[in-house]
Amino acid sequence: MLSELDTIQLEGLTLLASVGDETALEALRVNFLGKKGRLTAVASQMRDVPPDQKAAVGAKLNEVRTALTAGIEQKLLSLQAEKDAASVQGIDITLPGRPSPSATLHPLSRIRDRAIQTLRRMGFAVAEARRLKRSGTASTL
């Protein structure tokens, strides 16, 4: 049983080194650590191990599982870092930034201007009125 666990660990880490993308990495994880994976199958045989060897086999099983899990997580981080580096490879950070639009009309001003245009096309004229200023209690015209 211990030699089988050593073989699984060696095979898993060897295959892990040759993985090139995330889908293959997930397939490898399922193949070794999934519900029907190789390591899970060996773990289900623990009930057949003699009592004097259970501690050693259990420790080795946990060691293999930890090594494969850590290797998979590290490979995933490495693949994501490669993707991130490839996505920013064509960007020159020394170029100046793109200018943002400086100012725009307020939405109510846009609506007023459009209404004036529409009414002018219909034949109406625009007239402006002045407000009356109040001085004291009496207002003057």
Short mmCIF file of C-alpha atoms in Angstrom, two decimals:
data_model
loop_
_atom_site.label_atom_id
_atom_site.label_comp_id
_atom_site.label_asym_id
_atom_site.label_seq_id
_atom_site.Cartn_x
_atom_site.Cartn_y
_atom_site.Cartn_z
CA MET A 1 0.00 0.00 0.00
CA LEU A 2 2.82 2.43 0.80
CA SER A 3 4.54 1.72 -2.52
CA GLU A 4 1.23 2.33 -4.32
CA LEU A 5 0.92 5.71 -2.59
CA ASP A 6 4.50 6.58 -3.57
CA THR A 7 3.69 5.67 -7.16
CA ILE A 8 0.55 7.82 -7.15
CA GLN A 9 2.45 10.77 -5.73
CA LEU A 10 5.29 10.44 -8.23
CA GLU A 11 2.88 10.03 -11.15
CA GLY A 12 0.73 12.94 -10.04
CA LEU A 13 3.62 15.34 -9.62
CA THR A 14 5.15 14.23 -12.94
CA LEU A 15 1.87 14.81 -14.79
CA LEU A 16 1.44 18.09 -12.95
CA ALA A 17 4.71 19.40 -14.35
CA SER A 18 3.52 18.74 -17.92
CA VAL A 19 0.10 20.41 -17.57
CA GLY A 20 -0.26 23.42 -19.86
CA ASP A 21 -3.74 24.84 -19.23
CA GLU A 22 -6.44 25.08 -16.58
CA THR A 23 -8.78 22.49 -18.09
CA ALA A 24 -6.02 19.86 -18.10
CA LEU A 25 -5.17 20.83 -14.53
CA GLU A 26 -8.78 20.34 -13.45
CA ALA A 27 -8.88 16.96 -15.22
CA LEU A 28 -5.72 15.95 -13.36
CA ARG A 29 -7.20 17.08 -10.04
CA VAL A 30 -10.36 15.04 -10.65
CA ASN A 31 -8.30 12.03 -11.78
CA PHE A 32 -6.27 11.96 -8.57
CA LEU A 33 -8.35 13.72 -5.88
CA GLY A 34 -11.95 13.48 -7.14
CA LYS A 35 -14.69 11.19 -5.81
CA LYS A 36 -13.64 8.41 -8.15
CA GLY A 37 -9.99 9.44 -8.19
CA ARG A 38 -7.01 7.20 -7.65
CA LEU A 39 -6.18 8.55 -4.21
CA THR A 40 -9.78 8.23 -3.07
CA ALA A 41 -9.81 4.61 -4.24
CA VAL A 42 -6.70 3.88 -2.18
CA ALA A 43 -8.23 5.68 0.82
CA SER A 44 -11.30 3.46 0.61
CA GLN A 45 -9.00 0.42 1.03
CA MET A 46 -7.87 1.64 4.46
CA ARG A 47 -10.31 -0.73 6.16
CA ASP A 48 -8.34 -3.68 4.70
CA VAL A 49 -4.99 -2.48 6.09
CA PRO A 50 -3.75 -4.35 9.18
CA PRO A 51 -4.14 -2.34 12.41
CA ASP A 52 -0.38 -2.10 13.02
CA GLN A 53 0.14 -0.39 9.61
CA LYS A 54 -2.87 1.93 9.64
CA ALA A 55 -0.99 4.83 11.23
CA ALA A 56 1.83 4.70 8.68
CA VAL A 57 -0.51 4.26 5.71
CA GLY A 58 -2.81 7.03 6.96
CA ALA A 59 0.10 9.42 7.41
CA LYS A 60 1.42 8.60 3.93
CA LEU A 61 -2.06 9.02 2.45
CA ASN A 62 -2.36 12.48 4.01
CA GLU A 63 1.16 13.36 2.85
CA VAL A 64 0.36 12.39 -0.75
CA ARG A 65 -2.96 14.26 -0.68
CA THR A 66 -1.27 17.38 0.74
CA ALA A 67 1.55 17.23 -1.80
CA LEU A 68 -0.84 16.86 -4.75
CA THR A 69 -3.18 19.58 -3.49
CA ALA A 70 -0.31 22.02 -2.91
CA GLY A 71 1.18 21.21 -6.31
CA ILE A 72 -2.15 21.76 -8.05
CA GLU A 73 -2.73 25.08 -6.27
CA GLN A 74 0.78 26.28 -7.11
CA LYS A 75 0.38 25.24 -10.76
CA LEU A 76 -2.97 27.06 -10.93
CA LEU A 77 -1.36 30.23 -9.60
CA SER A 78 1.46 29.84 -12.10
CA LEU A 79 -0.97 29.40 -15.01
CA GLN A 80 -2.99 32.44 -13.91
CA ALA A 81 0.19 34.52 -13.62
CA GLU A 82 1.16 33.50 -17.16
CA LYS A 83 -2.28 34.50 -18.44
CA ASP A 84 -2.05 37.86 -16.67
CA ALA A 85 1.41 38.50 -18.07
CA ALA A 86 0.27 37.62 -21.59
CA SER A 87 -2.76 39.93 -21.37
CA VAL A 88 -0.65 43.01 -20.54
CA GLN A 89 2.28 42.18 -22.78
CA GLY A 90 1.30 44.58 -25.59
CA ILE A 91 0.63 47.53 -23.30
CA ASP A 92 3.25 50.28 -23.10
CA ILE A 93 2.93 51.86 -19.66
CA THR A 94 5.15 54.79 -20.64
CA LEU A 95 2.55 56.19 -23.06
CA PRO A 96 0.36 59.04 -21.80
CA GLY A 97 -3.17 58.21 -20.80
CA ARG A 98 -6.19 58.78 -22.98
CA PRO A 99 -7.85 62.11 -22.28
CA SER A 100 -11.29 61.91 -20.77
CA PRO A 101 -14.07 64.13 -22.10
CA SER A 102 -13.79 67.49 -20.38
CA ALA A 103 -17.41 68.57 -20.07
CA THR A 104 -20.87 67.75 -21.35
CA LEU A 105 -24.26 69.37 -21.14
CA HIS A 106 -26.55 68.62 -18.26
CA PRO A 107 -29.32 66.17 -19.21
CA LEU A 108 -32.02 68.82 -18.57
CA SER A 109 -30.18 71.27 -20.84
CA ARG A 110 -30.09 68.62 -23.57
CA ILE A 111 -33.83 68.05 -23.23
CA ARG A 112 -34.55 71.82 -23.32
CA ASP A 113 -32.38 72.27 -26.45
CA ARG A 114 -34.07 69.37 -28.20
CA ALA A 115 -37.51 70.68 -27.30
CA ILE A 116 -36.57 74.13 -28.70
CA GLN A 117 -35.32 72.55 -31.94
CA THR A 118 -38.50 70.52 -32.32
CA LEU A 119 -40.77 73.50 -31.63
CA ARG A 120 -38.82 75.70 -34.10
CA ARG A 121 -39.30 73.10 -36.82
CA MET A 122 -43.02 73.22 -36.08
CA GLY A 123 -43.01 76.99 -36.61
CA PHE A 124 -42.84 78.37 -33.09
CA ALA A 125 -40.53 81.18 -32.05
CA VAL A 126 -38.52 81.41 -28.84
CA ALA A 127 -39.19 84.38 -26.60
CA GLU A 128 -37.34 85.14 -23.39
CA ALA A 129 -38.89 86.86 -20.40
CA ARG A 130 -37.19 88.84 -17.67
CA ARG A 131 -37.96 88.53 -14.01
CA LEU A 132 -39.24 91.47 -12.06
CA LYS A 133 -37.04 92.73 -9.26
CA ARG A 134 -38.75 93.58 -6.02
CA SER A 135 -37.58 96.48 -3.92
CA GLY A 136 -39.31 96.71 -0.60
CA THR A 137 -43.05 96.14 -0.74
CA ALA A 138 -43.87 97.68 -4.10
CA SER A 139 -42.69 96.24 -7.36
CA THR A 140 -41.79 98.36 -10.35
CA LEU A 141 -42.22 97.49 -13.96
#
